[in-house]
């Protein structure tokens, strides 16, 4: 687990809201605080869909939810804060670790509180890890991708 402090908040928010970079990530949970606090559980309710419609995966993607987030924060006053938990889809997680059989999920936790914007990495394991390098492998992956995208 590693925390990345994002110095260029405006650049990061531009990527989050208008660049397809984050679109493929699954939205596990989001909490946005403006005049009120809005909470979004990203879990898809499969029974909502007709049998002919495709309900997708377990979670909605950021691409499906980011417009709602944008509508809630647009205006002249910055939000008091937000927390977003993203999950790498399994197809992306395979690219990060060949040892995926012991890794349940890989997460990015985005936290903003008007003073600081940070991203904290995290992994969930299927069993107790005897090798701490799995988390470090994901941390390095995120750091490299963020540098490529000019986020760090």
N, CA, C and O of each residue as an XYZ file, in Angstrom:
608
protein
N       0.850     -1.170      0.000
C       0.000      0.000      0.000
C       0.897      1.234      0.000
O       1.842      1.338      0.782
N       0.579      2.161     -0.892
C       1.355      3.383     -0.997
C       0.424      4.555     -1.261
O      -0.579      4.431     -1.965
N       0.780      5.694     -0.681
C       0.018      6.911     -0.910
C       0.782      7.781     -1.894
O       1.976      8.028     -1.729
N       0.077      8.242     -2.917
C       0.638      9.175     -3.886
C      -0.081     10.509     -3.689
O      -1.293     10.594     -3.884
N       0.655     11.543     -3.308
C       0.076     12.878     -3.166
C       0.107     13.529     -4.541
O       1.157     13.614     -5.176
N      -1.044     13.984     -4.988
C      -1.181     14.584     -6.314
C      -1.055     16.094     -6.176
O      -1.924     16.754     -5.606
N       0.035     16.628     -6.704
C       0.283     18.074     -6.629
C      -0.570     18.842     -7.636
O      -1.085     19.916     -7.323
N      -0.720     18.301     -8.832
C      -1.474     18.967     -9.890
C      -2.941     18.516     -9.825
O      -3.365     17.641    -10.580
N      -3.697     19.120     -8.921
C      -5.098     18.735     -8.711
C      -5.917     18.985     -9.969
O      -6.724     18.144    -10.363
N      -5.714     20.130    -10.596
C      -6.480     20.469    -11.799
C      -6.209     19.468    -12.918
O      -7.142     19.047    -13.602
N      -4.969     19.087    -13.113
C      -4.619     18.112    -14.142
C      -5.228     16.743    -13.852
O      -5.727     16.071    -14.754
N      -5.181     16.338    -12.581
C      -5.759     15.047    -12.202
C      -7.269     15.054    -12.425
O      -7.825     14.091    -12.953
N      -7.926     16.131    -12.027
C      -9.375     16.217    -12.194
C      -9.746     16.223    -13.679
O     -10.775     15.667    -14.064
N      -8.919     16.842    -14.504
C      -9.154     16.804    -15.941
C      -9.120     15.374    -16.461
O      -9.964     14.983    -17.267
N      -8.151     14.599    -16.006
C      -8.065     13.181    -16.404
C      -9.262     12.403    -15.873
O      -9.834     11.575    -16.583
N      -9.635     12.664    -14.644
C     -10.731     11.937    -14.010
C     -12.057     12.195    -14.722
O     -12.867     11.282    -14.878
N     -12.278     13.437    -15.154
C     -13.578     13.815    -15.694
C     -13.694     13.785    -17.216
O     -14.792     13.598    -17.741
N     -12.584     13.966    -17.938
C     -12.747     14.070    -19.382
C     -11.823     13.161    -20.194
O     -12.024     13.006    -21.399
N     -10.858     12.582    -19.584
C      -9.939     11.685    -20.287
C     -10.425     10.249    -20.099
O     -10.920      9.915    -19.022
N     -10.302      9.406    -21.095
C     -10.756      8.012    -20.938
C      -9.855      7.157    -20.044
O     -10.132      5.974    -19.847
N      -8.789      7.733    -19.505
C      -7.826      6.973    -18.704
C      -8.479      6.184    -17.564
O      -8.157      5.011    -17.373
N      -9.380      6.797    -16.811
C     -10.019      6.137    -15.659
C     -11.287      5.363    -16.032
O     -11.816      4.619    -15.207
N     -11.777      5.527    -17.258
C     -13.082      4.988    -17.660
C     -13.249      3.493    -17.426
O     -14.343      3.059    -17.064
N     -12.233      2.711    -17.613
C     -12.357      1.251    -17.504
C     -12.366      0.748    -16.063
O     -12.707     -0.407    -15.807
N     -11.991      1.618    -15.120
C     -11.974      1.202    -13.718
C     -13.387      1.015    -13.194
O     -14.310      1.725    -13.592
N     -13.542      0.058    -12.305
C     -14.849     -0.207    -11.700
C     -15.018      0.683    -10.466
O     -14.095      0.834     -9.665
N     -16.197      1.261    -10.327
C     -16.495      2.122     -9.191
C     -17.108      1.269     -8.082
O     -18.232      0.783     -8.207
N     -16.358      1.096     -7.005
C     -16.846      0.313     -5.873
C     -17.717      1.187     -4.986
O     -18.806      0.783     -4.577
N     -17.231      2.387     -4.692
C     -17.951      3.286     -3.787
C     -17.466      4.713     -4.021
O     -16.304      4.949     -4.352
N     -18.383      5.650     -3.841
C     -18.026      7.055     -3.943
C     -18.807      7.834     -2.903
O     -19.997      7.601     -2.689
N     -18.125      8.750     -2.270
C     -18.763      9.668     -1.333
C     -18.336     11.077     -1.718
O     -17.144     11.373     -1.796
N     -19.305     11.935     -1.956
C     -19.050     13.306     -2.373
C     -19.737     14.246     -1.399
O     -20.936     14.127     -1.147
N     -18.966     15.187     -0.849
C     -19.527     16.140      0.103
C     -19.495     17.543     -0.482
O     -18.429     18.109     -0.721
N     -20.677     18.090     -0.708
C     -20.850     19.487     -1.108
C     -21.717     20.110     -0.012
O     -21.322     20.081      1.153
N     -22.862     20.663     -0.336
C     -23.790     21.146      0.689
C     -24.388     19.967      1.451
O     -24.788     20.101      2.607
N     -24.443     18.820      0.794
C     -24.891     17.558      1.400
C     -23.881     16.484      1.004
O     -23.020     16.708      0.153
N     -23.996     15.340      1.620
C     -23.118     14.224      1.258
C     -23.907     13.221      0.432
O     -24.981     12.768      0.829
N     -23.354     12.890     -0.713
C     -23.950     11.881     -1.599
C     -23.058     10.650     -1.568
O     -21.833     10.749     -1.643
N     -23.685      9.498     -1.456
C     -22.942      8.239     -1.450
C     -23.464      7.360     -2.574
O     -24.671      7.206     -2.761
N     -22.531      6.791     -3.311
C     -22.877      5.893     -4.407
C     -22.242      4.542     -4.126
O     -21.032      4.438     -3.920
N     -23.070      3.516     -4.121
C     -22.588      2.144     -4.074
C     -22.547      1.681     -5.513
O     -23.582      1.640     -6.178
N     -21.372      1.333     -6.008
C     -21.211      0.998     -7.406
C     -21.638     -0.403     -7.793
O     -21.498     -0.797     -8.951
N     -22.153     -1.155     -6.845
C     -22.566     -2.525     -7.142
C     -23.801     -2.506     -8.044
O     -24.775     -1.811     -7.759
N     -23.750     -3.272     -9.128
C     -24.845     -3.346    -10.096
C     -25.941     -4.251     -9.558
O     -25.666     -5.343     -9.060
N     -27.189     -3.794     -9.657
C     -28.354     -4.605     -9.294
C     -28.829     -5.303    -10.569
O     -29.543     -4.718    -11.382
N     -28.430     -6.535    -10.723
C     -28.715     -7.276    -11.964
C     -30.217     -7.443    -12.204
O     -30.650     -7.522    -13.354
N     -31.011     -7.499    -11.141
C     -32.455     -7.681    -11.319
C     -33.133     -6.436    -11.890
O     -34.307     -6.493    -12.254
N     -32.425     -5.323    -11.976
C     -32.954     -4.103    -12.580
C     -33.113     -4.259    -14.089
O     -33.997     -3.654    -14.696
N     -32.253     -5.069    -14.682
C     -32.202     -5.194    -16.134
C     -33.155     -6.261    -16.645
O     -33.391     -7.276    -15.988
N     -33.704     -6.008    -17.846
C     -34.493     -7.026    -18.537
C     -33.552     -8.149    -18.935
O     -32.336     -7.964    -18.979
N     -34.108     -9.295    -19.220
C     -33.275    -10.434    -19.607
C     -32.519    -10.162    -20.902
O     -31.457    -10.742    -21.128
N     -33.049     -9.292    -21.751
C     -32.396     -8.994    -23.023
C     -31.273     -7.975    -22.876
O     -30.356     -7.928    -23.696
N     -31.349     -7.162    -21.831
C     -30.333     -6.142    -21.629
C     -29.111     -6.743    -20.947
O     -29.218     -7.685    -20.161
N     -27.970     -6.192    -21.258
C     -26.727     -6.631    -20.632
C     -26.532     -5.824    -19.349
O     -26.549     -4.593    -19.375
N     -26.348     -6.514    -18.240
C     -26.188     -5.823    -16.964
C     -24.732     -5.573    -16.618
O     -24.453     -4.935    -15.603
N     -23.796     -6.050    -17.421
C     -22.385     -5.797    -17.160
C     -21.848     -6.644    -16.031
O     -22.340     -7.743    -15.774
N     -20.829     -6.124    -15.355
C     -20.159     -6.867    -14.290
C     -20.781     -6.621    -12.931
O     -21.940     -6.222    -12.821
N     -20.002     -6.863    -11.914
C     -20.449     -6.678    -10.532
C     -20.575     -5.197    -10.190
O     -21.467     -4.800     -9.441
N     -19.670     -4.376    -10.746
C     -19.661     -2.940    -10.474
C     -19.822     -2.152    -11.776
O     -19.459     -2.628    -12.852
N     -20.367     -0.948    -11.661
C     -20.414     -0.063    -12.821
C     -19.005      0.458    -13.081
O     -18.151      0.432    -12.196
N     -18.776      0.921    -14.279
C     -17.474      1.508    -14.594
C     -17.522      3.008    -14.319
O     -18.594      3.606    -14.228
N     -16.348      3.594    -14.191
C     -16.278      5.040    -13.992
C     -16.894      5.763    -15.184
O     -17.506      6.819    -15.019
N     -16.740      5.209    -16.375
C     -17.316      5.819    -17.571
C     -18.829      5.998    -17.421
O     -19.389      6.985    -17.898
N     -19.485      5.047    -16.763
C     -20.933      5.109    -16.584
C     -21.358      6.112    -15.503
O     -22.498      6.576    -15.516
N     -20.476      6.449    -14.583
C     -20.873      7.284    -13.447
C     -20.257      8.675    -13.457
O     -20.759      9.563    -12.768
N     -19.199      8.895    -14.207
C     -18.471     10.165    -14.074
C     -19.303     11.391    -14.437
O     -19.063     12.469    -13.894
N     -20.269     11.259    -15.335
C     -21.106     12.406    -15.684
C     -21.947     12.854    -14.489
O     -22.137     14.052    -14.281
N     -22.448     11.907    -13.709
C     -23.203     12.251    -12.497
C     -22.313     12.958    -11.481
O     -22.741     13.914    -10.835
N     -21.084     12.490    -11.340
C     -20.112     13.124    -10.445
C     -19.842     14.554    -10.909
O     -19.846     15.488    -10.106
N     -19.609     14.714    -12.203
C     -19.338     16.035    -12.758
C     -20.508     16.994    -12.511
O     -20.294     18.142    -12.123
N     -21.724     16.535    -12.731
C     -22.905     17.381    -12.504
C     -22.995     17.822    -11.042
O     -23.425     18.939    -10.751
N     -22.594     16.951    -10.134
C     -22.687     17.273     -8.710
C     -21.620     18.263     -8.252
O     -21.835     18.978     -7.273
N     -20.474     18.323     -8.935
C     -19.399     19.215     -8.472
C     -19.264     20.488     -9.291
O     -18.543     21.403     -8.893
N     -19.948     20.562    -10.435
C     -19.762     21.748    -11.260
C     -20.350     22.977    -10.579
O     -21.319     22.898     -9.824
N     -19.747     24.082    -10.866
C     -20.179     25.334    -10.261
C     -18.967     26.097     -9.768
O     -17.830     25.728    -10.061
N     -19.207     27.151     -9.026
C     -18.132     28.024     -8.569
C     -17.513     27.606     -7.246
O     -16.422     28.062     -6.903
N     -18.190     26.748     -6.499
C     -17.700     26.361     -5.179
C     -17.145     24.943     -5.244
O     -17.812     24.016     -5.703
N     -15.915     24.798     -4.777
C     -15.301     23.478     -4.751
C     -16.032     22.572     -3.771
O     -16.567     23.049     -2.771
N     -16.061     21.266     -4.045
C     -16.648     20.360     -3.060
C     -15.795     20.371     -1.784
O     -14.596     20.645     -1.834
N     -16.414     20.076     -0.661
C     -15.657     19.977      0.589
C     -14.712     18.785      0.537
O     -13.636     18.806      1.134
N     -15.122     17.755     -0.176
C     -14.260     16.598     -0.318
C     -14.948     15.478     -1.064
O     -16.156     15.508     -1.296
N     -14.162     14.498     -1.431
C     -14.722     13.277     -2.010
C     -13.764     12.123     -1.786
O     -12.557     12.298     -1.617
N     -14.349     10.945     -1.790
C     -13.602      9.695     -1.687
C     -14.168      8.762     -2.745
O     -15.377      8.542     -2.818
N     -13.285      8.223     -3.554
C     -13.697      7.295     -4.600
C     -12.844      6.040     -4.475
O     -11.618      6.119     -4.405
N     -13.492      4.892     -4.448
C     -12.780      3.623     -4.432
C     -12.970      2.974     -5.792
O     -14.079      2.604     -6.176
N     -11.855      2.843     -6.515
C     -11.851      2.180     -7.813
C     -11.268      0.783     -7.653
O     -10.397      0.546     -6.817
N     -11.761     -0.124     -8.463
C     -11.235     -1.490     -8.516
C     -10.758     -1.747     -9.937
O     -11.457     -1.429    -10.899
N      -9.568     -2.322    -10.068
C      -9.107     -2.718    -11.388
C      -9.929     -3.899    -11.853
O     -10.101     -4.863    -11.107
N     -10.448     -3.846    -13.087
C     -11.146     -5.024    -13.600
C     -10.161     -6.191    -13.665
O      -8.954     -5.987    -13.799
N     -10.676     -7.396    -13.571
C      -9.807     -8.571    -13.572
C      -8.910     -8.615    -14.803
O      -7.763     -9.053    -14.719
N      -9.422     -8.164    -15.945
C      -8.621     -8.181    -17.172
C      -7.393     -7.270    -17.054
O      -6.353     -7.564    -17.643
N      -7.500     -6.176    -16.306
C      -6.376     -5.272    -16.083
C      -5.454     -5.803    -14.998
O      -4.234     -5.670    -15.092
N      -6.033     -6.404    -13.972
C      -5.239     -6.916    -12.851
C      -4.291     -8.017    -13.302
O      -3.190     -8.147    -12.768
N      -4.711     -8.809    -14.279
C      -3.857     -9.881    -14.810
C      -2.570     -9.298    -15.385
O      -1.511     -9.919    -15.296
N      -2.656     -8.122    -15.967
C      -1.477     -7.472    -16.536
C      -0.484     -7.056    -15.459
O       0.715     -6.961    -15.720
N      -0.979     -6.807    -14.253
C      -0.134     -6.340    -13.164
C       0.590     -7.499    -12.497
O       1.783     -7.404    -12.207
N      -0.116     -8.580    -12.254
C       0.466     -9.673    -11.482
C       0.142    -11.026    -12.093
O      -1.009    -11.338    -12.399
N       1.188    -11.817    -12.260
C       1.003    -13.193    -12.704
C       0.513    -14.060    -11.544
O       0.010    -15.164    -11.753
N       0.664    -13.556    -10.335
C       0.273    -14.307     -9.140
C      -1.162    -13.993     -8.740
O      -1.490    -13.943     -7.554
N      -2.008    -13.781     -9.733
C      -3.377    -13.335     -9.490
C      -4.207    -14.330     -8.688
O      -5.223    -13.950     -8.107
N      -3.801    -15.581     -8.645
C      -4.590    -16.575     -7.915
C      -4.685    -16.248     -6.428
O      -5.653    -16.641     -5.778
N      -3.697    -15.535     -5.875
C      -3.763    -15.169     -4.458
C      -4.296    -13.755     -4.250
O      -4.631    -13.373     -3.129
N      -4.373    -12.976     -5.336
C      -4.876    -11.604     -5.252
C      -6.358    -11.603     -5.603
O      -6.747    -12.048     -6.682
N      -7.178    -11.105     -4.693
C      -8.614    -11.031     -4.937
C      -8.965     -9.795     -5.759
O      -9.686     -9.897     -6.751
N      -8.461     -8.628     -5.357
C      -8.762     -7.365     -6.038
C      -7.634     -6.373     -5.830
O      -6.869     -6.463     -4.870
N      -7.547     -5.419     -6.756
C      -6.596     -4.313     -6.666
C      -7.388     -3.014     -6.709
O      -8.262     -2.831     -7.557
N      -7.069     -2.108     -5.776
C      -7.866     -0.902     -5.600
C      -7.029      0.365     -5.695
O      -5.830      0.369     -5.416
N      -7.698      1.441     -6.097
C      -7.175      2.803     -6.007
C      -8.184      3.597     -5.204
O      -9.358      3.669     -5.569
N      -7.736      4.190     -4.119
C      -8.595      5.001     -3.262
C      -8.210      6.463     -3.456
O      -7.119      6.880     -3.067
N      -9.103      7.234     -4.056
C      -8.857      8.646     -4.334
C      -9.524      9.459     -3.230
O     -10.719      9.309     -2.972
N      -8.741     10.322     -2.579
C      -9.248     11.136     -1.466
C      -8.915     12.606     -1.707
O      -7.770     12.958     -1.990
N      -9.933     13.457     -1.591
C      -9.749     14.897     -1.732
C     -10.454     15.579     -0.567
O     -11.597     15.252     -0.246
N      -9.760     16.539      0.072
C     -10.377     17.247      1.199
C     -10.129     18.754      1.187
O     -10.077     19.373      2.250
N      -9.978     19.346      0.023
C      -9.705     20.778     -0.186
C      -8.271     21.162      0.171
O      -7.781     22.193     -0.290
N      -7.595     20.358      0.978
C      -6.205     20.635      1.328
C      -5.261     19.751      0.537
O      -4.136     20.139      0.224
N      -5.744     18.542      0.214
C      -4.858     17.581     -0.411
C      -5.658     16.583     -1.245
O      -6.774     16.199     -0.894
N      -5.056     16.182     -2.347
C      -5.600     15.111     -3.171
C      -4.566     13.994     -3.160
O      -3.389     14.219     -3.439
N      -5.015     12.799     -2.837
C      -4.093     11.672     -2.812
C      -4.767     10.428     -3.364
O      -5.992     10.317     -3.402
N      -3.926      9.499     -3.789
C      -4.378      8.194     -4.249
C      -3.616      7.158     -3.428
O      -2.387      7.187     -3.351
N      -4.358      6.253     -2.823
C      -3.756      5.195     -2.021
C      -4.056      3.865     -2.709
O      -5.202      3.568     -3.044
N      -3.020      3.084     -2.910
C      -3.185      1.777     -3.527
C      -3.540      0.750     -2.460
O      -3.265      0.947     -1.276
N      -4.147     -0.337     -2.886
C      -4.453     -1.422     -1.961
C      -4.771     -2.689     -2.720
O      -5.262     -2.648     -3.848
N      -4.487     -3.819     -2.091
C      -4.859     -5.096     -2.682
C      -5.584     -5.921     -1.636
O      -5.355     -5.779     -0.434
N      -6.448     -6.772     -2.110
C      -7.170     -7.709     -1.263
C      -6.693     -9.099     -1.653
O      -6.632     -9.440     -2.835
N      -6.354     -9.898     -0.642
C      -5.782    -11.220     -0.896
C      -6.783    -12.326     -0.574
O      -7.634    -12.178      0.303
N      -6.666    -13.433     -1.301
C      -7.483    -14.615     -1.029
C      -6.980    -15.388      0.178
O      -7.739    -16.115      0.819
N      -5.704    -15.231      0.485
C      -5.111    -15.905      1.640
C      -4.044    -14.992      2.228
O      -3.661    -13.993      1.619
N      -3.573    -15.343      3.409
C      -2.552    -14.525      4.059
C      -1.288    -14.537      3.222
O      -0.769    -15.610      2.912
N      -0.777    -13.367      2.846
C       0.383    -13.340      1.955
C       1.684    -13.674      2.687
O       1.989    -13.097      3.730
N       2.426    -14.593      2.136
C       3.750    -14.874      2.683
C       4.791    -13.996      2.007
O       5.925    -13.881      2.473
N       4.388    -13.373      0.893
C       5.298    -12.558      0.106
C       4.733    -11.144     -0.030
O       3.735    -10.946     -0.723
N       5.358    -10.153      0.623
C       4.837     -8.774      0.539
C       5.087     -8.111     -0.806
O       4.640     -6.986     -1.029
N       5.789     -8.782     -1.699
C       6.131     -8.155     -2.979
C       4.922     -7.944     -3.876
O       4.993     -7.138     -4.804
N       3.803     -8.645     -3.632
C       2.610     -8.454     -4.467
C       2.084     -7.026     -4.361
O       1.769     -6.396     -5.371
N       1.993     -6.528     -3.149
C       1.552     -5.147     -2.967
C       2.533     -4.160     -3.556
O       2.134     -3.159     -4.150
N       3.804     -4.435     -3.397
C       4.843     -3.557     -3.936
C       4.825     -3.560     -5.463
O       5.078     -2.537     -6.099
N       4.527     -4.708     -6.035
C       4.421     -4.829     -7.495
C       3.301     -3.927     -8.017
O       3.476     -3.241     -9.024
N       2.164     -3.927     -7.343
C       1.048     -3.078     -7.738
C       1.387     -1.608     -7.535
O       1.054     -0.776     -8.380
N       2.048     -1.274     -6.422
C       2.463      0.106     -6.167
C       3.356      0.628     -7.288
O       3.166      1.748     -7.763
N       4.325     -0.176     -7.711
C       5.227      0.230     -8.800
C       4.462      0.393    -10.110
O       4.721      1.319    -10.879
N       3.524     -0.508    -10.357
C       2.705     -0.418    -11.566
C       1.943      0.908    -11.594
O       1.959      1.614    -12.602
N       1.279      1.243    -10.494
C       0.505      2.489    -10.423
C       1.426      3.692    -10.583
O       1.101      4.630    -11.312
N       2.559      3.671     -9.914
C       3.502      4.778    -10.015
C       3.969      4.970    -11.462
O       4.027      6.100    -11.946
N       4.294      3.899    -12.140
C       4.732      3.997    -13.543
C       3.626      4.519    -14.448
O       3.870      5.380    -15.294
N       2.417      4.006    -14.276
C       1.291      4.458    -15.101
C       0.985      5.930    -14.825
O       0.736      6.690    -15.760
N       0.999      6.338    -13.565
C       0.735      7.740    -13.231
C       1.809      8.653    -13.823
O       1.499      9.758    -14.267
N       3.041      8.217    -13.835
C       4.102      9.032    -14.449
C       3.902      9.135    -15.959
O       4.070     10.208    -16.539
N       3.542      8.016    -16.599
C       3.268      8.037    -18.038
C       2.133      8.984    -18.379
O       2.150      9.623    -19.432
N       1.149      9.079    -17.498
C      -0.035      9.909    -17.725
C       0.147     11.347    -17.204
O      -0.795     12.139    -17.236
N       1.349     11.680    -16.728
C       1.649     13.004    -16.157
C       0.764     13.324    -14.949
O       0.383     14.476    -14.742
N       0.446     12.316    -14.167
C      -0.325     12.530    -12.941
C       0.613     12.805    -11.785
O       0.274     13.575    -10.886
N       1.783     12.193    -11.790
C       2.800     12.432    -10.749
C       3.912     13.310    -11.296
O       4.860     13.624    -10.577
